[in-house]
Amino acid sequence: CESSIQSRIIDIFSHDGPGFREEIFYSLQYQKIKEIIHHYIPQSALIGMMLEHHEKYVVVKSKRIGIMQHDPFSWIIEGGDFQYEEDINNMAIIANNTLQLWLDSLNDQNRELFVDILYSVINATGAKTF
């Protein structure tokens, strides 16, 4: 965003949001805000680990399993704060490494097509959250 707007941003919170393409991390705009990005993901994160992440992430405990943890209403809150985990679980590590290797092998057009199809499949369920 424009510098006048960027200077008013105090913090940026990403709750299980996907990452960015690699070249974004080297842009001047990203370099100016990287220290104020707070990335929260559930212990079985999949969506929040897609694409590239250079920011540190905080792992939140969830009441659900698998992709159903993407719903932030399933995240456990105790005493006014999230309950935290040390890291994502082993199954998420394997799934994310596999997905990332596959996404890295796609050209831009096919990667965009994959994301569009994934969104369409989720949207077709009629779910308001998942």
Short mmCIF file of N, CA and C in Angstrom, two decimals:
data_model
loop_
_atom_site.label_atom_id
_atom_site.label_comp_id
_atom_site.label_asym_id
_atom_site.label_seq_id
_atom_site.Cartn_x
_atom_site.Cartn_y
_atom_site.Cartn_z
N CYS A 1 0.84 -1.17 0.00
CA CYS A 1 0.00 0.00 0.00
C CYS A 1 0.90 1.24 0.00
N GLU A 2 0.27 2.38 -0.15
CA GLU A 2 1.00 3.64 -0.18
C GLU A 2 1.70 3.90 1.16
N SER A 3 2.78 4.63 1.12
CA SER A 3 3.57 4.92 2.33
C SER A 3 2.74 5.62 3.39
N SER A 4 1.84 6.52 2.99
CA SER A 4 1.03 7.25 3.97
C SER A 4 0.11 6.31 4.74
N ILE A 5 -0.35 5.27 4.09
CA ILE A 5 -1.19 4.27 4.75
C ILE A 5 -0.32 3.31 5.55
N GLN A 6 0.78 2.88 4.95
CA GLN A 6 1.67 1.91 5.59
C GLN A 6 2.20 2.44 6.92
N SER A 7 2.46 3.70 7.02
CA SER A 7 3.00 4.27 8.26
C SER A 7 1.99 4.24 9.40
N ARG A 8 0.71 4.05 9.10
CA ARG A 8 -0.33 3.98 10.13
C ARG A 8 -0.60 2.56 10.60
N ILE A 9 -0.01 1.58 9.96
CA ILE A 9 -0.24 0.18 10.33
C ILE A 9 0.64 -0.17 11.53
N ILE A 10 0.01 -0.64 12.60
CA ILE A 10 0.74 -0.97 13.83
C ILE A 10 1.14 -2.44 13.83
N ASP A 11 0.19 -3.31 13.53
CA ASP A 11 0.43 -4.75 13.50
C ASP A 11 -0.42 -5.38 12.41
N ILE A 12 0.04 -6.52 11.91
CA ILE A 12 -0.70 -7.30 10.92
C ILE A 12 -0.85 -8.70 11.49
N PHE A 13 -2.10 -9.18 11.55
CA PHE A 13 -2.37 -10.51 12.08
C PHE A 13 -2.90 -11.40 10.97
N SER A 14 -2.27 -12.53 10.79
CA SER A 14 -2.70 -13.55 9.82
C SER A 14 -3.14 -14.77 10.62
N HIS A 15 -4.42 -15.06 10.56
CA HIS A 15 -4.95 -16.23 11.26
C HIS A 15 -5.15 -17.35 10.26
N ASP A 16 -4.13 -18.17 10.09
CA ASP A 16 -4.12 -19.32 9.20
C ASP A 16 -4.26 -18.93 7.74
N GLY A 17 -3.76 -17.75 7.40
CA GLY A 17 -3.78 -17.31 6.00
C GLY A 17 -2.61 -17.92 5.24
N PRO A 18 -2.79 -18.14 3.93
CA PRO A 18 -1.68 -18.68 3.14
C PRO A 18 -0.54 -17.67 3.03
N GLY A 19 0.60 -18.15 2.60
CA GLY A 19 1.77 -17.30 2.45
C GLY A 19 1.74 -16.53 1.14
N PHE A 20 2.91 -16.19 0.65
CA PHE A 20 3.05 -15.41 -0.57
C PHE A 20 3.99 -16.13 -1.53
N ARG A 21 4.03 -15.61 -2.72
CA ARG A 21 5.04 -16.09 -3.68
C ARG A 21 6.41 -15.59 -3.20
N GLU A 22 7.43 -16.35 -3.50
CA GLU A 22 8.78 -16.07 -3.00
C GLU A 22 9.24 -14.63 -3.27
N GLU A 23 8.97 -14.10 -4.45
CA GLU A 23 9.49 -12.76 -4.80
C GLU A 23 8.89 -11.65 -3.94
N ILE A 24 7.74 -11.87 -3.35
CA ILE A 24 7.12 -10.85 -2.48
C ILE A 24 8.04 -10.54 -1.30
N PHE A 25 8.72 -11.55 -0.76
CA PHE A 25 9.56 -11.37 0.42
C PHE A 25 10.75 -10.46 0.18
N TYR A 26 11.13 -10.29 -1.07
CA TYR A 26 12.28 -9.45 -1.39
C TYR A 26 11.88 -8.04 -1.80
N SER A 27 10.56 -7.78 -1.83
CA SER A 27 10.09 -6.45 -2.22
C SER A 27 10.32 -5.46 -1.07
N LEU A 28 10.52 -4.21 -1.43
CA LEU A 28 10.73 -3.15 -0.45
C LEU A 28 9.51 -3.01 0.46
N GLN A 29 8.31 -3.13 -0.12
CA GLN A 29 7.08 -3.00 0.66
C GLN A 29 7.02 -4.06 1.77
N TYR A 30 7.36 -5.31 1.43
CA TYR A 30 7.33 -6.38 2.43
C TYR A 30 8.41 -6.15 3.49
N GLN A 31 9.59 -5.75 3.07
CA GLN A 31 10.69 -5.52 4.01
C GLN A 31 10.32 -4.47 5.06
N LYS A 32 9.51 -3.49 4.67
CA LYS A 32 9.11 -2.43 5.60
C LYS A 32 8.14 -2.92 6.67
N ILE A 33 7.38 -3.98 6.39
CA ILE A 33 6.34 -4.43 7.33
C ILE A 33 6.60 -5.79 7.95
N LYS A 34 7.64 -6.47 7.54
CA LYS A 34 7.83 -7.87 7.96
C LYS A 34 7.91 -8.05 9.47
N GLU A 35 8.41 -7.06 10.19
CA GLU A 35 8.58 -7.19 11.64
C GLU A 35 7.26 -7.07 12.40
N ILE A 36 6.20 -6.57 11.75
CA ILE A 36 4.93 -6.40 12.46
C ILE A 36 3.89 -7.46 12.05
N ILE A 37 4.31 -8.47 11.30
CA ILE A 37 3.40 -9.54 10.90
C ILE A 37 3.39 -10.62 11.97
N HIS A 38 2.20 -10.99 12.41
CA HIS A 38 2.01 -12.05 13.40
C HIS A 38 1.18 -13.14 12.74
N HIS A 39 1.76 -14.31 12.56
CA HIS A 39 1.11 -15.40 11.82
C HIS A 39 0.74 -16.52 12.79
N TYR A 40 -0.56 -16.78 12.91
CA TYR A 40 -1.07 -17.82 13.81
C TYR A 40 -1.64 -18.96 12.97
N ILE A 41 -1.27 -20.19 13.33
CA ILE A 41 -1.76 -21.37 12.63
C ILE A 41 -2.13 -22.45 13.64
N PRO A 42 -3.09 -23.33 13.28
CA PRO A 42 -3.42 -24.45 14.17
C PRO A 42 -2.38 -25.56 14.05
N GLN A 43 -2.40 -26.51 14.97
CA GLN A 43 -1.36 -27.55 15.00
C GLN A 43 -1.36 -28.46 13.78
N SER A 44 -2.49 -28.56 13.07
CA SER A 44 -2.52 -29.36 11.83
C SER A 44 -2.64 -28.46 10.61
N ALA A 45 -1.95 -27.33 10.63
CA ALA A 45 -2.08 -26.32 9.59
C ALA A 45 -1.80 -26.86 8.20
N LEU A 46 -2.67 -26.51 7.27
CA LEU A 46 -2.46 -26.82 5.86
C LEU A 46 -2.61 -25.54 5.05
N ILE A 47 -3.75 -24.87 5.18
CA ILE A 47 -4.00 -23.63 4.44
C ILE A 47 -2.96 -22.57 4.82
N GLY A 48 -2.73 -22.41 6.10
CA GLY A 48 -1.80 -21.39 6.58
C GLY A 48 -0.35 -21.65 6.27
N MET A 49 -0.04 -22.82 5.75
CA MET A 49 1.34 -23.14 5.40
C MET A 49 1.55 -23.18 3.88
N MET A 50 0.48 -22.95 3.11
CA MET A 50 0.61 -22.96 1.66
C MET A 50 1.49 -21.80 1.20
N LEU A 51 2.14 -21.98 0.09
CA LEU A 51 3.05 -21.02 -0.50
C LEU A 51 4.23 -20.79 0.44
N GLU A 52 4.85 -19.62 0.38
CA GLU A 52 6.07 -19.37 1.15
C GLU A 52 5.78 -18.54 2.38
N HIS A 53 6.51 -18.80 3.45
CA HIS A 53 6.40 -18.03 4.69
C HIS A 53 7.81 -17.72 5.18
N HIS A 54 8.09 -16.45 5.39
CA HIS A 54 9.36 -16.06 5.97
C HIS A 54 9.17 -15.59 7.41
N GLU A 55 7.93 -15.23 7.74
CA GLU A 55 7.67 -14.78 9.11
C GLU A 55 7.57 -15.98 10.03
N LYS A 56 7.87 -15.74 11.29
CA LYS A 56 7.73 -16.81 12.29
C LYS A 56 6.24 -17.02 12.52
N TYR A 57 5.88 -18.23 12.87
CA TYR A 57 4.47 -18.50 13.16
C TYR A 57 4.30 -19.00 14.58
N VAL A 58 3.11 -18.80 15.09
CA VAL A 58 2.73 -19.25 16.42
C VAL A 58 1.68 -20.33 16.23
N VAL A 59 1.84 -21.46 16.91
CA VAL A 59 0.93 -22.59 16.74
C VAL A 59 -0.11 -22.58 17.86
N VAL A 60 -1.38 -22.63 17.44
CA VAL A 60 -2.51 -22.57 18.36
C VAL A 60 -3.17 -23.94 18.44
N LYS A 61 -3.57 -24.32 19.63
CA LYS A 61 -4.27 -25.59 19.85
C LYS A 61 -5.72 -25.46 19.37
N SER A 62 -6.22 -26.52 18.72
CA SER A 62 -7.59 -26.53 18.20
C SER A 62 -8.37 -27.72 18.75
N LYS A 63 -9.71 -27.56 18.81
CA LYS A 63 -10.60 -28.65 19.25
C LYS A 63 -10.87 -29.63 18.12
N ARG A 64 -10.56 -29.26 16.90
CA ARG A 64 -10.87 -30.10 15.75
C ARG A 64 -9.61 -30.76 15.20
N ILE A 65 -9.82 -31.59 14.17
CA ILE A 65 -8.68 -32.28 13.55
C ILE A 65 -8.59 -31.90 12.08
N GLY A 66 -7.40 -32.10 11.53
CA GLY A 66 -7.18 -31.90 10.10
C GLY A 66 -7.57 -30.51 9.61
N ILE A 67 -8.12 -30.47 8.40
CA ILE A 67 -8.45 -29.20 7.75
C ILE A 67 -9.54 -28.44 8.50
N MET A 68 -10.29 -29.14 9.35
CA MET A 68 -11.33 -28.48 10.14
C MET A 68 -10.73 -27.49 11.15
N GLN A 69 -9.43 -27.57 11.38
CA GLN A 69 -8.76 -26.62 12.28
C GLN A 69 -8.61 -25.24 11.64
N HIS A 70 -8.88 -25.14 10.35
CA HIS A 70 -8.79 -23.85 9.67
C HIS A 70 -9.82 -22.87 10.24
N ASP A 71 -10.90 -23.39 10.81
CA ASP A 71 -11.94 -22.56 11.42
C ASP A 71 -11.41 -21.99 12.74
N PRO A 72 -11.17 -20.68 12.81
CA PRO A 72 -10.59 -20.11 14.04
C PRO A 72 -11.51 -20.23 15.25
N PHE A 73 -12.81 -20.51 15.04
CA PHE A 73 -13.70 -20.70 16.17
C PHE A 73 -13.43 -22.03 16.87
N SER A 74 -12.60 -22.87 16.27
CA SER A 74 -12.22 -24.14 16.91
C SER A 74 -10.94 -23.99 17.73
N TRP A 75 -10.32 -22.82 17.67
CA TRP A 75 -9.08 -22.60 18.40
C TRP A 75 -9.39 -22.42 19.89
N ILE A 76 -8.59 -23.03 20.72
CA ILE A 76 -8.85 -23.04 22.16
C ILE A 76 -8.31 -21.77 22.81
N ILE A 77 -9.20 -21.12 23.55
CA ILE A 77 -8.85 -19.90 24.29
C ILE A 77 -9.02 -20.19 25.77
N GLU A 78 -8.03 -19.78 26.53
CA GLU A 78 -8.08 -19.99 27.98
C GLU A 78 -7.48 -18.76 28.65
N GLY A 79 -8.22 -18.18 29.57
CA GLY A 79 -7.72 -17.01 30.28
C GLY A 79 -7.50 -15.81 29.39
N GLY A 80 -8.30 -15.67 28.34
CA GLY A 80 -8.20 -14.52 27.44
C GLY A 80 -7.11 -14.62 26.39
N ASP A 81 -6.49 -15.78 26.25
CA ASP A 81 -5.43 -15.95 25.26
C ASP A 81 -5.55 -17.35 24.64
N PHE A 82 -4.94 -17.51 23.49
CA PHE A 82 -4.91 -18.82 22.86
C PHE A 82 -4.13 -19.81 23.72
N GLN A 83 -4.46 -21.09 23.58
CA GLN A 83 -3.60 -22.15 24.11
C GLN A 83 -2.62 -22.47 22.99
N TYR A 84 -1.35 -22.54 23.31
CA TYR A 84 -0.32 -22.70 22.29
C TYR A 84 0.30 -24.09 22.30
N GLU A 85 0.84 -24.47 21.15
CA GLU A 85 1.60 -25.70 20.97
C GLU A 85 3.02 -25.29 20.59
N GLU A 86 3.97 -26.19 20.78
CA GLU A 86 5.37 -25.90 20.42
C GLU A 86 5.55 -25.77 18.91
N ASP A 87 4.89 -26.65 18.15
CA ASP A 87 5.04 -26.66 16.69
C ASP A 87 3.85 -27.40 16.09
N ILE A 88 3.77 -27.36 14.76
CA ILE A 88 2.73 -28.13 14.09
C ILE A 88 3.03 -29.61 14.26
N ASN A 89 2.00 -30.46 14.10
CA ASN A 89 2.21 -31.89 14.34
C ASN A 89 2.90 -32.56 13.15
N ASN A 90 3.38 -33.78 13.35
CA ASN A 90 4.15 -34.49 12.33
C ASN A 90 3.37 -34.71 11.04
N MET A 91 2.07 -35.01 11.15
CA MET A 91 1.26 -35.22 9.95
C MET A 91 1.19 -33.94 9.12
N ALA A 92 1.07 -32.80 9.79
CA ALA A 92 1.03 -31.52 9.09
C ALA A 92 2.37 -31.23 8.41
N ILE A 93 3.46 -31.58 9.06
CA ILE A 93 4.79 -31.38 8.46
C ILE A 93 4.91 -32.17 7.17
N ILE A 94 4.51 -33.44 7.21
CA ILE A 94 4.59 -34.30 6.01
C ILE A 94 3.67 -33.77 4.91
N ALA A 95 2.43 -33.44 5.27
CA ALA A 95 1.46 -32.94 4.28
C ALA A 95 1.94 -31.63 3.67
N ASN A 96 2.46 -30.73 4.50
CA ASN A 96 2.92 -29.44 3.99
C ASN A 96 4.15 -29.56 3.11
N ASN A 97 5.09 -30.41 3.48
CA ASN A 97 6.27 -30.62 2.64
C ASN A 97 5.89 -31.20 1.29
N THR A 98 4.97 -32.16 1.30
CA THR A 98 4.51 -32.78 0.05
C THR A 98 3.79 -31.76 -0.82
N LEU A 99 2.86 -31.02 -0.22
CA LEU A 99 2.10 -30.02 -0.98
C LEU A 99 3.02 -28.95 -1.53
N GLN A 100 3.99 -28.50 -0.73
CA GLN A 100 4.90 -27.46 -1.18
C GLN A 100 5.78 -27.93 -2.34
N LEU A 101 6.27 -29.15 -2.26
CA LEU A 101 7.07 -29.69 -3.37
C LEU A 101 6.25 -29.73 -4.65
N TRP A 102 4.99 -30.15 -4.53
CA TRP A 102 4.12 -30.23 -5.70
C TRP A 102 3.82 -28.83 -6.24
N LEU A 103 3.48 -27.88 -5.35
CA LEU A 103 3.18 -26.51 -5.79
C LEU A 103 4.40 -25.87 -6.45
N ASP A 104 5.59 -26.14 -5.92
CA ASP A 104 6.81 -25.60 -6.51
C ASP A 104 7.05 -26.11 -7.92
N SER A 105 6.50 -27.27 -8.24
CA SER A 105 6.70 -27.84 -9.57
C SER A 105 5.73 -27.26 -10.60
N LEU A 106 4.73 -26.50 -10.15
CA LEU A 106 3.73 -25.94 -11.06
C LEU A 106 4.16 -24.58 -11.58
N ASN A 107 3.76 -24.29 -12.82
CA ASN A 107 3.98 -22.94 -13.32
C ASN A 107 2.90 -22.03 -12.73
N ASP A 108 3.04 -20.72 -12.95
CA ASP A 108 2.11 -19.75 -12.35
C ASP A 108 0.66 -20.03 -12.71
N GLN A 109 0.41 -20.36 -13.97
CA GLN A 109 -0.96 -20.59 -14.43
C GLN A 109 -1.58 -21.81 -13.73
N ASN A 110 -0.84 -22.89 -13.62
CA ASN A 110 -1.37 -24.09 -12.97
C ASN A 110 -1.51 -23.91 -11.45
N ARG A 111 -0.63 -23.15 -10.86
CA ARG A 111 -0.74 -22.87 -9.43
C ARG A 111 -2.00 -22.06 -9.15
N GLU A 112 -2.24 -21.06 -9.98
CA GLU A 112 -3.46 -20.26 -9.84
C GLU A 112 -4.70 -21.11 -10.05
N LEU A 113 -4.65 -22.00 -11.03
CA LEU A 113 -5.77 -22.91 -11.29
C LEU A 113 -6.02 -23.81 -10.08
N PHE A 114 -4.97 -24.34 -9.47
CA PHE A 114 -5.12 -25.19 -8.29
C PHE A 114 -5.81 -24.43 -7.16
N VAL A 115 -5.36 -23.22 -6.88
CA VAL A 115 -5.95 -22.43 -5.80
C VAL A 115 -7.42 -22.13 -6.10
N ASP A 116 -7.73 -21.80 -7.35
CA ASP A 116 -9.12 -21.54 -7.74
C ASP A 116 -9.99 -22.79 -7.57
N ILE A 117 -9.47 -23.94 -7.97
CA ILE A 117 -10.22 -25.19 -7.84
C ILE A 117 -10.41 -25.54 -6.37
N LEU A 118 -9.37 -25.40 -5.57
CA LEU A 118 -9.48 -25.68 -4.14
C LEU A 118 -10.55 -24.80 -3.50
N TYR A 119 -10.56 -23.52 -3.85
CA TYR A 119 -11.57 -22.60 -3.33
C TYR A 119 -12.96 -23.02 -3.79
N SER A 120 -13.10 -23.40 -5.05
CA SER A 120 -14.40 -23.82 -5.59
C SER A 120 -14.92 -25.07 -4.89
N VAL A 121 -14.04 -26.02 -4.64
CA VAL A 121 -14.44 -27.26 -3.95
C VAL A 121 -14.94 -26.94 -2.54
N ILE A 122 -14.20 -26.12 -1.82
CA ILE A 122 -14.62 -25.75 -0.47
C ILE A 122 -15.92 -24.94 -0.51
N ASN A 123 -16.01 -24.01 -1.44
CA ASN A 123 -17.20 -23.18 -1.58
C ASN A 123 -18.43 -24.00 -1.95
N ALA A 124 -18.25 -25.05 -2.74
CA ALA A 124 -19.36 -25.89 -3.20
C ALA A 124 -20.03 -26.65 -2.07
N THR A 125 -19.35 -26.79 -0.95
CA THR A 125 -19.96 -27.48 0.19
C THR A 125 -21.04 -26.64 0.85
N GLY A 126 -21.04 -25.35 0.55
CA GLY A 126 -22.01 -24.45 1.16
C GLY A 126 -21.64 -24.05 2.57
N ALA A 127 -20.50 -24.49 3.03
CA ALA A 127 -20.07 -24.17 4.40
C ALA A 127 -19.74 -22.69 4.51
N LYS A 128 -20.13 -22.11 5.60
CA LYS A 128 -19.78 -20.71 5.88
C LYS A 128 -18.36 -20.62 6.44
N THR A 129 -17.97 -21.65 7.19
CA THR A 129 -16.60 -21.82 7.67
C THR A 129 -16.29 -23.30 7.58
N PHE A 130 -15.06 -23.66 7.68
CA PHE A 130 -14.72 -25.09 7.69
C PHE A 130 -13.57 -25.34 8.62
#
